[in-house]
Tab-separated table of C-alpha atoms and ligand atoms in Angstrom:
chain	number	residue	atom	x	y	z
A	1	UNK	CA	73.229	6.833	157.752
A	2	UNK	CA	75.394	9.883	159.066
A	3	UNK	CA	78.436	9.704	157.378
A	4	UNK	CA	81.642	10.778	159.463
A	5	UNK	CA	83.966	13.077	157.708
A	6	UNK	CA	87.515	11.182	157.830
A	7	UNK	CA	90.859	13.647	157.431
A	8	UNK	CA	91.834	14.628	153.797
A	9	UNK	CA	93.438	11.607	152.828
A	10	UNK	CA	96.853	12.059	150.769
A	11	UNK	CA	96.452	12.269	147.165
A	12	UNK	CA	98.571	10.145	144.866
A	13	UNK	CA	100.481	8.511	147.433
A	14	UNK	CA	102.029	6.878	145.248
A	15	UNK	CA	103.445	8.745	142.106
A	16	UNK	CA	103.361	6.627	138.795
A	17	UNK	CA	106.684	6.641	136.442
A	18	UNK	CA	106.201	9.468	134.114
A	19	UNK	CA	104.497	11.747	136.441
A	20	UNK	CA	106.006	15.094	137.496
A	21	UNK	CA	104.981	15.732	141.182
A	22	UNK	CA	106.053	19.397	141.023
A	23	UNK	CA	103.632	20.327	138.277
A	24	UNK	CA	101.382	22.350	139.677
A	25	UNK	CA	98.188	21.165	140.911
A	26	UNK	CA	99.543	17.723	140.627
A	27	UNK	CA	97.228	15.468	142.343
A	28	UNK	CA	95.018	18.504	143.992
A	29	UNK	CA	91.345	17.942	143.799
A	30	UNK	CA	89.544	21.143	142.270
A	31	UNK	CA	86.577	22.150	144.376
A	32	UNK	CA	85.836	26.151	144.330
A	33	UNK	CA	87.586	28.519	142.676
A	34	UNK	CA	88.859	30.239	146.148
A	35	UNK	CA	92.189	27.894	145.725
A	36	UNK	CA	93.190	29.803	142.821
A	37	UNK	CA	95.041	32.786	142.504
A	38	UNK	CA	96.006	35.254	139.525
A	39	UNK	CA	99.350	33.357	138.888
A	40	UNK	CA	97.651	30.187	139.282
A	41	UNK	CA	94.855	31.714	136.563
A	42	UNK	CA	97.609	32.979	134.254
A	43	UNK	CA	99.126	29.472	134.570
A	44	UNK	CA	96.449	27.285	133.712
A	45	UNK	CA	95.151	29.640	130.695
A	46	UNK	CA	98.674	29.623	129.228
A	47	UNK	CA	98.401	25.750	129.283
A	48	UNK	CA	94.557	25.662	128.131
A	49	UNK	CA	96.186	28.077	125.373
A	50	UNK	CA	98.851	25.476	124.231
A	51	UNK	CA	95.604	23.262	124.492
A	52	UNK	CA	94.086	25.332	122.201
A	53	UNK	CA	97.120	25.648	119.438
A	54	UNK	CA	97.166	21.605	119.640
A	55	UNK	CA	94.049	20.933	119.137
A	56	UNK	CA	93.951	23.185	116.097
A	57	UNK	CA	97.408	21.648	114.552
A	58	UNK	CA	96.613	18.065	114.972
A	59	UNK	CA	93.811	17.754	116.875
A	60	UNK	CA	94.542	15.189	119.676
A	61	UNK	CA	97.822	13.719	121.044
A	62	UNK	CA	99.368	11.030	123.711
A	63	UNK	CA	99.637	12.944	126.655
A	64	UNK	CA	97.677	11.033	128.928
A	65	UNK	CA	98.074	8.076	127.304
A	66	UNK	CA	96.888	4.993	129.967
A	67	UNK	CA	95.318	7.321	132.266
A	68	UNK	CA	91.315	7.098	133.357
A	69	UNK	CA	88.627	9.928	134.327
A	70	UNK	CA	85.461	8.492	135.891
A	71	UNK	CA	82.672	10.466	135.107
A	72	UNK	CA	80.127	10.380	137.785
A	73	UNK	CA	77.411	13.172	137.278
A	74	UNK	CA	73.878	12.426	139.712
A	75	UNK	CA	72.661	15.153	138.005
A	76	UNK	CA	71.661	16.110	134.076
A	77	UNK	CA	74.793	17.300	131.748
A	78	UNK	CA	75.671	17.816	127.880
A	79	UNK	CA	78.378	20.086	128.147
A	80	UNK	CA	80.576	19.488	131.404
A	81	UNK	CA	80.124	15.724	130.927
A	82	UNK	CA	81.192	15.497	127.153
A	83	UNK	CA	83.343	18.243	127.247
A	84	UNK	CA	85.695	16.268	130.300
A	85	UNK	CA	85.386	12.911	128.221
A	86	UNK	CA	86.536	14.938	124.784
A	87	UNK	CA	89.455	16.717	126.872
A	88	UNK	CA	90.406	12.874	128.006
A	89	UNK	CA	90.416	11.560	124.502
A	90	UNK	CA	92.030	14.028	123.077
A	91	UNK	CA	94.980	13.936	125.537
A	92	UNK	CA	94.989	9.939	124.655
A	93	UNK	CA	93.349	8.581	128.196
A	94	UNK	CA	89.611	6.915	128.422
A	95	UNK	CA	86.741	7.192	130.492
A	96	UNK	CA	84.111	5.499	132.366
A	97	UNK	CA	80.996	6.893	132.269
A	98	UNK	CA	78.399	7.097	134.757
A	99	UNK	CA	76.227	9.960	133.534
A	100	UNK	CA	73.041	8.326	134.897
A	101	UNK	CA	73.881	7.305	138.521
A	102	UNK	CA	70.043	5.354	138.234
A	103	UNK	CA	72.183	2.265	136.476
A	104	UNK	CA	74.871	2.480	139.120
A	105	UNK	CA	74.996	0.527	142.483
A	106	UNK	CA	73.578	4.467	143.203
A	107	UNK	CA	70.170	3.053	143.088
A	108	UNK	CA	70.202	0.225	145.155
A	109	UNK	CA	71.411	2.729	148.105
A	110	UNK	CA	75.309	3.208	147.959
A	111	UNK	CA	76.871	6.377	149.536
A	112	UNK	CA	78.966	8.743	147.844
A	113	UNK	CA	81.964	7.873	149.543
A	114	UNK	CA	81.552	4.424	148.823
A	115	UNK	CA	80.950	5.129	145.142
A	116	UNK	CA	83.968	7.578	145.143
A	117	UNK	CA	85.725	4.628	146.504
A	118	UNK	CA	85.052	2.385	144.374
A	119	UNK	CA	85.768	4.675	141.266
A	120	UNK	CA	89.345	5.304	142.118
A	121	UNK	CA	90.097	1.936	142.719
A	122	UNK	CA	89.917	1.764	138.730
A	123	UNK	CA	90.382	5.467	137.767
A	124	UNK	CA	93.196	7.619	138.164
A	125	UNK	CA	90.908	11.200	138.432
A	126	UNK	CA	87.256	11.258	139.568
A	127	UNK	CA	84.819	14.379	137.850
A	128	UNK	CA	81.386	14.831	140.027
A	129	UNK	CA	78.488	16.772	139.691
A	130	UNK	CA	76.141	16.173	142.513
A	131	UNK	CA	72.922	17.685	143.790
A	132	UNK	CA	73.873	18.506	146.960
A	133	UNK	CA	76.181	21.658	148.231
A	134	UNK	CA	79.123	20.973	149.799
A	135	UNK	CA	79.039	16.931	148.079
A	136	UNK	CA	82.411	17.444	146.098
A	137	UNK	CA	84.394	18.247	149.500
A	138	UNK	CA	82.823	15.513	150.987
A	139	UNK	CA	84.109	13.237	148.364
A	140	UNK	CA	87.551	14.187	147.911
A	141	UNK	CA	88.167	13.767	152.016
A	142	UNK	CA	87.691	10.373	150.651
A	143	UNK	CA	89.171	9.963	148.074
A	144	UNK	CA	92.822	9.219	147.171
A	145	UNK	CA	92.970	10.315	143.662
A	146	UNK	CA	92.238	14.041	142.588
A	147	UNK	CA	88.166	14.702	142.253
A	148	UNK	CA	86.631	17.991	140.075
A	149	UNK	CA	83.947	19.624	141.095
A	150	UNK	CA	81.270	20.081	138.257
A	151	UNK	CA	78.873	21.260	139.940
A	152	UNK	CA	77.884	21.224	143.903
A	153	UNK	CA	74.278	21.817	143.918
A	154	UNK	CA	73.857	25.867	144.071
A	155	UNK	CA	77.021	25.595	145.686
A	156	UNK	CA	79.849	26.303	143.141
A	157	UNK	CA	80.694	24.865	139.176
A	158	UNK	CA	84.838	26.137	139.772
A	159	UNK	CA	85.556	24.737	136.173
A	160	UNK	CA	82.637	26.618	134.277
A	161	UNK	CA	83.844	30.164	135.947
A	162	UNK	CA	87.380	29.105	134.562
A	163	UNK	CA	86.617	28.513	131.363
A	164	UNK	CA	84.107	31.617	131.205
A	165	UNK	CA	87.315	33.777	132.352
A	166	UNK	CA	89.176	32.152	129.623
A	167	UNK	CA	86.664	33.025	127.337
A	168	UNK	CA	86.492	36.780	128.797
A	169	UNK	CA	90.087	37.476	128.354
A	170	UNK	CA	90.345	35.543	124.663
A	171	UNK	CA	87.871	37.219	123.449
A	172	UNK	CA	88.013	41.057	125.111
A	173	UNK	CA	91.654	40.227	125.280
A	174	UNK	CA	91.530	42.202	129.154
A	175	UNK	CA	89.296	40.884	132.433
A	176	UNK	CA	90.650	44.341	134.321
A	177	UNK	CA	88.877	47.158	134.035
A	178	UNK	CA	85.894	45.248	132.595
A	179	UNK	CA	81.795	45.839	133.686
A	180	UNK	CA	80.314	42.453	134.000
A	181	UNK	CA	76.736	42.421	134.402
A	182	UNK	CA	75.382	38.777	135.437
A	183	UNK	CA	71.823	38.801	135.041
A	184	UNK	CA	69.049	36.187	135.721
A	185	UNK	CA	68.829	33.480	138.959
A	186	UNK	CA	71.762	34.715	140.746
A	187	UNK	CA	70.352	32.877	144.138
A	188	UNK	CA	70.628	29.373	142.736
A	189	UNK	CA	72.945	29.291	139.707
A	190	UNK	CA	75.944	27.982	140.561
A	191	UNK	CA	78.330	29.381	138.028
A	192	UNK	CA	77.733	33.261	139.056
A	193	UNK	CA	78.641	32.705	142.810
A	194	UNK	CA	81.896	30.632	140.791
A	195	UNK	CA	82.549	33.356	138.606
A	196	UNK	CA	81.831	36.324	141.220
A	197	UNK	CA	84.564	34.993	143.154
A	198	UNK	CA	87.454	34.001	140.679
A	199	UNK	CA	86.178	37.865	139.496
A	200	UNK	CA	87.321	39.426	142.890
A	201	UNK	CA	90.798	38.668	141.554
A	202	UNK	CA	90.428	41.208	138.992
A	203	UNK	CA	90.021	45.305	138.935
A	204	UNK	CA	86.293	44.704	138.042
A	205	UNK	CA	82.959	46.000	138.099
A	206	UNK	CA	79.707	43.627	139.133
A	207	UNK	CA	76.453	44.663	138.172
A	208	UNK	CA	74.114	41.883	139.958
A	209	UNK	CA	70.509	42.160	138.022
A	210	UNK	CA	67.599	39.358	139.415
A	211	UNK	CA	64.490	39.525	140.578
A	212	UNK	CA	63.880	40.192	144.027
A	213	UNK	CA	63.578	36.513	144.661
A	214	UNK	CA	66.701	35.717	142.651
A	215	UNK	CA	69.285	37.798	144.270
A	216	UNK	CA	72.846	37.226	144.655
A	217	UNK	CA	73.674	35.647	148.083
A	218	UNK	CA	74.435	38.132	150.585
A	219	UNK	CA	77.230	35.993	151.715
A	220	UNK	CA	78.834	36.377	147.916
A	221	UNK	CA	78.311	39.612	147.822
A	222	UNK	CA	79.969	40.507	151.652
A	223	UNK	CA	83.135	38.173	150.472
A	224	UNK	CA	83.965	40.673	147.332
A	225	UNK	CA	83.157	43.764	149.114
A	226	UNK	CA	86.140	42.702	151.556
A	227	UNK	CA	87.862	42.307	148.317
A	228	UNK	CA	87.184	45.752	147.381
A	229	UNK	CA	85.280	44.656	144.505
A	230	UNK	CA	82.604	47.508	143.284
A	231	UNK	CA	79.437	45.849	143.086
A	232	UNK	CA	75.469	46.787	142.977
A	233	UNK	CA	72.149	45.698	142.791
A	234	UNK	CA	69.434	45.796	140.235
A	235	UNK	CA	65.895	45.209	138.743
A	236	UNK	CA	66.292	46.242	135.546
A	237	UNK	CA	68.965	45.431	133.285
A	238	UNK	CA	68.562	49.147	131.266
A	239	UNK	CA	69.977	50.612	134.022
A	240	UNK	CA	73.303	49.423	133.765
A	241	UNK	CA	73.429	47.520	129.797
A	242	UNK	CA	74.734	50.291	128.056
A	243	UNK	CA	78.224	49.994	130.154
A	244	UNK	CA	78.426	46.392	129.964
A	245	UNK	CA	81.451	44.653	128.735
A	246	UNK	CA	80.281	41.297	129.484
A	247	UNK	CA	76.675	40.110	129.729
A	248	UNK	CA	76.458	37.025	131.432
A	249	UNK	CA	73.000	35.688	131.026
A	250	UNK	CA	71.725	32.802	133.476
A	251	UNK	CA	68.829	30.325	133.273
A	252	UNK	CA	66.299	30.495	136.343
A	253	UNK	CA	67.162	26.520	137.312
A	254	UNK	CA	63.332	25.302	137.796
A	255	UNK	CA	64.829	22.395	139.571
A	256	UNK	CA	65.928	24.191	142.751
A	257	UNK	CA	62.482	25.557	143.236
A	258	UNK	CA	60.168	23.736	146.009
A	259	UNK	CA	57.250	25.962	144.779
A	260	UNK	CA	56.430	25.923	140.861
A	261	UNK	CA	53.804	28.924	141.039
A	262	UNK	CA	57.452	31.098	142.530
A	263	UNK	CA	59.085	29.909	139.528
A	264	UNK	CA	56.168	30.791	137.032
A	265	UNK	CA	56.704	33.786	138.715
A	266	UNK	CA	60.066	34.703	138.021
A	267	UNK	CA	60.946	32.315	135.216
A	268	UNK	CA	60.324	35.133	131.950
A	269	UNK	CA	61.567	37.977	133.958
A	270	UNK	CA	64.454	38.607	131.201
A	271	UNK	CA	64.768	37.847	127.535
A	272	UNK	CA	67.507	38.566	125.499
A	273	UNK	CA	66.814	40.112	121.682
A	274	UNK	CA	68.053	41.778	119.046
A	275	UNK	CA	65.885	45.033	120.009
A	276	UNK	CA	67.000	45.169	123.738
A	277	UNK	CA	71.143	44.485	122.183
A	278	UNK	CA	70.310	47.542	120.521
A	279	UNK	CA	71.089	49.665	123.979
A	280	UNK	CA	74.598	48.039	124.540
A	281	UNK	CA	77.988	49.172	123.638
A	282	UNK	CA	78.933	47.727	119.718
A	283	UNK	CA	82.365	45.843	121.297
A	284	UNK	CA	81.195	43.762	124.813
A	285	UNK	CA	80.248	40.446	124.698
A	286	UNK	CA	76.998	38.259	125.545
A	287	UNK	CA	77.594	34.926	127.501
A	288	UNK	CA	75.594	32.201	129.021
A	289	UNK	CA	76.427	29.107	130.541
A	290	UNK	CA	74.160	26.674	128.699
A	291	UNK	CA	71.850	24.785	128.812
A	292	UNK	CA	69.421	28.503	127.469
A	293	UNK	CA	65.681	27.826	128.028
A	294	UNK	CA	64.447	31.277	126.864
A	295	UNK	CA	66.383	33.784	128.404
A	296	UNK	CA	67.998	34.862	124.654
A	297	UNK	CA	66.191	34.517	121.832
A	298	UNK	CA	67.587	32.608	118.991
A	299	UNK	CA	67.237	35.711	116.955
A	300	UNK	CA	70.254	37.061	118.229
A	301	UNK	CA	72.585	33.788	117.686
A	302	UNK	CA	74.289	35.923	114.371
A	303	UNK	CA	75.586	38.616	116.355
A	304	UNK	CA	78.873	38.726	116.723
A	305	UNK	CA	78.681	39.850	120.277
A	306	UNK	CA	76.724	36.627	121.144
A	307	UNK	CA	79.880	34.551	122.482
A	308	UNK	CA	78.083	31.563	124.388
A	309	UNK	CA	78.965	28.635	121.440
A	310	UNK	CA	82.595	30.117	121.044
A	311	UNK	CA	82.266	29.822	125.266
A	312	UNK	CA	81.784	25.770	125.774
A	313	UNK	CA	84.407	25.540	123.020
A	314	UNK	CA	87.000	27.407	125.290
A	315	UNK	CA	85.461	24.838	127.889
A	316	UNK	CA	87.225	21.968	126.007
A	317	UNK	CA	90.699	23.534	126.202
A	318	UNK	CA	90.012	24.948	130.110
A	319	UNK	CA	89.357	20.915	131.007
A	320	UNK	CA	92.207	19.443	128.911
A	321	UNK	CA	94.430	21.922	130.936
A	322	UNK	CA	92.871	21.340	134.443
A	323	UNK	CA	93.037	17.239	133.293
A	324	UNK	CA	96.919	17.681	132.374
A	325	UNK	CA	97.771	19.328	135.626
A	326	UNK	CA	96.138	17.348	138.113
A	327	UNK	CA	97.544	14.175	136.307
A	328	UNK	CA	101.213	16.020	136.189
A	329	UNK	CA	101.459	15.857	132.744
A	330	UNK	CA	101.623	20.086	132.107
B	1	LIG	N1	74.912	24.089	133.163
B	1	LIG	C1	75.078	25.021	134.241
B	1	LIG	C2	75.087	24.290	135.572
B	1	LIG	O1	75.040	23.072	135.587
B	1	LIG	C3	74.048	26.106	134.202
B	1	LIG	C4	72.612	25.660	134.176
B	1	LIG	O2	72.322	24.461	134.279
B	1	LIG	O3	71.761	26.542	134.059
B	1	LIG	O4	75.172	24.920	136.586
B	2	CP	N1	77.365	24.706	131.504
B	2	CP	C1	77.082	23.462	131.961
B	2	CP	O1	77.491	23.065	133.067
B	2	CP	O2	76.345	22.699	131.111
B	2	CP	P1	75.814	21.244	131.389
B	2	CP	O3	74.850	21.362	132.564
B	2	CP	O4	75.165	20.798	130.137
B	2	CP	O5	76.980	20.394	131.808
C-alpha cells in the first residue's frame, strides 16, 4: 500500500496543566541531529548534567510523574531501548514496551503510521527505531505527540551522537580543537553520519578510516566540507592514530549487507589491542557505540583510555534530558 505523506500535524495541541510550552524543544519530535545547534547542544548537556548530579544524589525523582514513552523498536536493542525506559523511570513516568514488533498487530500487517497512531492515543512520547531510512520522519508527520528517532536504518541514530558528544566533552572536558578519528563501517553505521554532522558544529578534525567498501558517504562528507570542516580519507588507521583525541570505533553491521562473502570480506579489517594503543597519544580517548563484535579486544577494557562503558552511562543522562524537554518538564 503507498502510503501518502499527510502535513506535519501539530504537536501537543493541547498542552496538559503542568507543562511549560516555552521549554525548549517542548513537544518537537527529534529526528537528525541537523535541528540542533551549539546553544541548543550547550542547553541540553547542561540539563543531562543536572541529570547526572540527580541521579548521583538520590537516584530518581517525580518529574515526569503520569507521563508515558512507548517504546517501539522493529529492530534489535539493549542499550537505546533500556536506556529510554531507565531515563522514564527515573524521572517517575512508565513505559510500554514493544521491543519485538513480531507480538504487535506489526505482524499481522499494520503500517507504521497506523501503529504510531495507535501508540499516542495511550502515550504521551513515542521512541522508534526502524529498519528503514527516512521511517522516523515518516512517523512523526503522523503523529501528534513528539517521536525520537533511535535509529533510521543507515540513516541517522541523532540521540547516540548526542550522548557520544556528551561523553567527548565530559570526559576531554573540550570537543574544539579535537582529532576524531571514526574508524570501521562508516557506509552503513548510522551513528558516524549522526556524529559527523552534530561534529561540523565544532572547530574539529575528521579522520574517516574504512575499507574501500565501507567509506563515509560522499554526501556526509560534501555537507561538512561546506561547513569548513577539515576532513580526510584513509586505509590504515597508523596513519593518523598517533594524533587522535578520540577514537571512535564502529562495528561492520552484517545486517545491512545483501552479500555475506562482501562482509567476510571486510568484517576483521580492524581490531583494537593493547599493542596497536601502544601508538596513540597517553590522554585521548577510545569509544564505540555498542553492541562490539570484535573490533576491540577485551584485553584492552582496563585502560583508562577505553571510555565506551563510561559512554552508554552518559547515554542515560543524554535521554533523561531529551525526555524532560520534549515533555516540558526542563
Ligand atoms: N547500536 C548502534 C546502532 O544501533 C551501533 C551498532 O548497532 O553497531 O546503530
Ligand atoms: N548504541 C546502540 O544503539 O545500542 P543498541 O543497538 O543496543 O540500542
Amino acid at each position: 500500500m503507498a502510503l501518502h505523506t499527510p502535513p506535519l500535524r501539530q504537536k501537543n495541541p493541547h498542552l496538559p496543566f503542568g507543562d511549560h510550552q516555552h521549554s525548549r524543544f517542548y513537544g518537537q519530535d527529534i529526528l537528525s541531529v541537523n535541528q540542533f545547534n551549539r546553544e541548543d547542544l550547550d542547553y541540553i548537556f547542561g540539563v543531562a548534567a543536572e541529570m547526572q548530579e540527580m541521579v548521583r544524589r538520590v537516584g530518581s525523582f517525580d518529574l515526569l510523574k503520569g507521563k508515558i514513552l512507548a517504546n517501539l523498536f522493529y529492530e534489535p536493542s539493549t542499550r537505546t531501548s533500556s536506556s529510554f525506559t531507565s531515563a522514564m523511570e527515573r524521572l517517575g513516568g512508565s513505559v510500554i514496551p514493544i521491543n519485538e514488533v513480531r507480538y504487535s498487530s506489526v505482524s499481522k500487517g499494520e503500517s507504521l503510521p497506523d501503529t504510531v497512531r495507535t501508540l499516542e492515543c495511550y502515550a504521551d512520547v513515542i521512541v522508534l527505531r526502524h529498519p528503514e531510512t527516512g521511517s522516523a520522519a515518516l512517523a512523526a508527520r503522523y503523529a501528534s505527540k513528539p517521536l525520537i528517532n533511535a535509529g533510521d536504518g543507515i540513516g541517522e541514530h541523532p540521540t547516540q551522537a548526542l550522548l557520544d558528544l556528551y561523553t567527548i566533552q565530559a570526559e576531554l572536558g573540550r570537543v574544539d580543537g579535537l582529532t576524531v578519528t571514526m574508524l570501521g563501517d562508516l557506509k552503513y553505521g548510522r551513528t558516524v553520519h549522526s556524529l559527523a554532522r552534530l561534529l561540523s558544529r565544532f572547530n574539529v578534525r575528521i579522520h574517516y578510516v574504512s575499507p574501500e567498501i565501507l567509506r563515509m558517504p560522499t554526501e556526509i562528507i560534501q555537507e561538512l566540507k561546506e561547513k569548513g570542516v577539515a576532513q580526510s580519507e584513509h586505509a590504515h588507521l597508523e596513519e593518523v592514530l598517533g594524533e587522535t583525541d578520540v577514537l571512535y570505533v564502529t562495528r561492520v553491521q552484517k545486517e545491512r549487507f545483501s552479500d555475506p562473502a562482501e562482509y567476510d570480506m571486510v568484517k576483521d579489517s580492524y581490531v583494537i589491542t593493547p599493542e596497536v594503543m601502544r601508538a596513540a597519544k597517553e590522554e585521548m580517548i577510545v569509544m564505540h557505540p555498542l553492541p562490539r563484535v570484535g573490533e576491540i579486544s577485551m584485553d584492552f577494557d582496563d585502560d583508562p583510555r577505553a571510555a565506551y562503558f563510561r559512554q552508554m552511562e552518559y547515554g542515560l543522562y543524554v535521554r533523561m534530558a531529551l525526555l524532560a524537554m520534549v515533555l516540558g518538564k526542563a
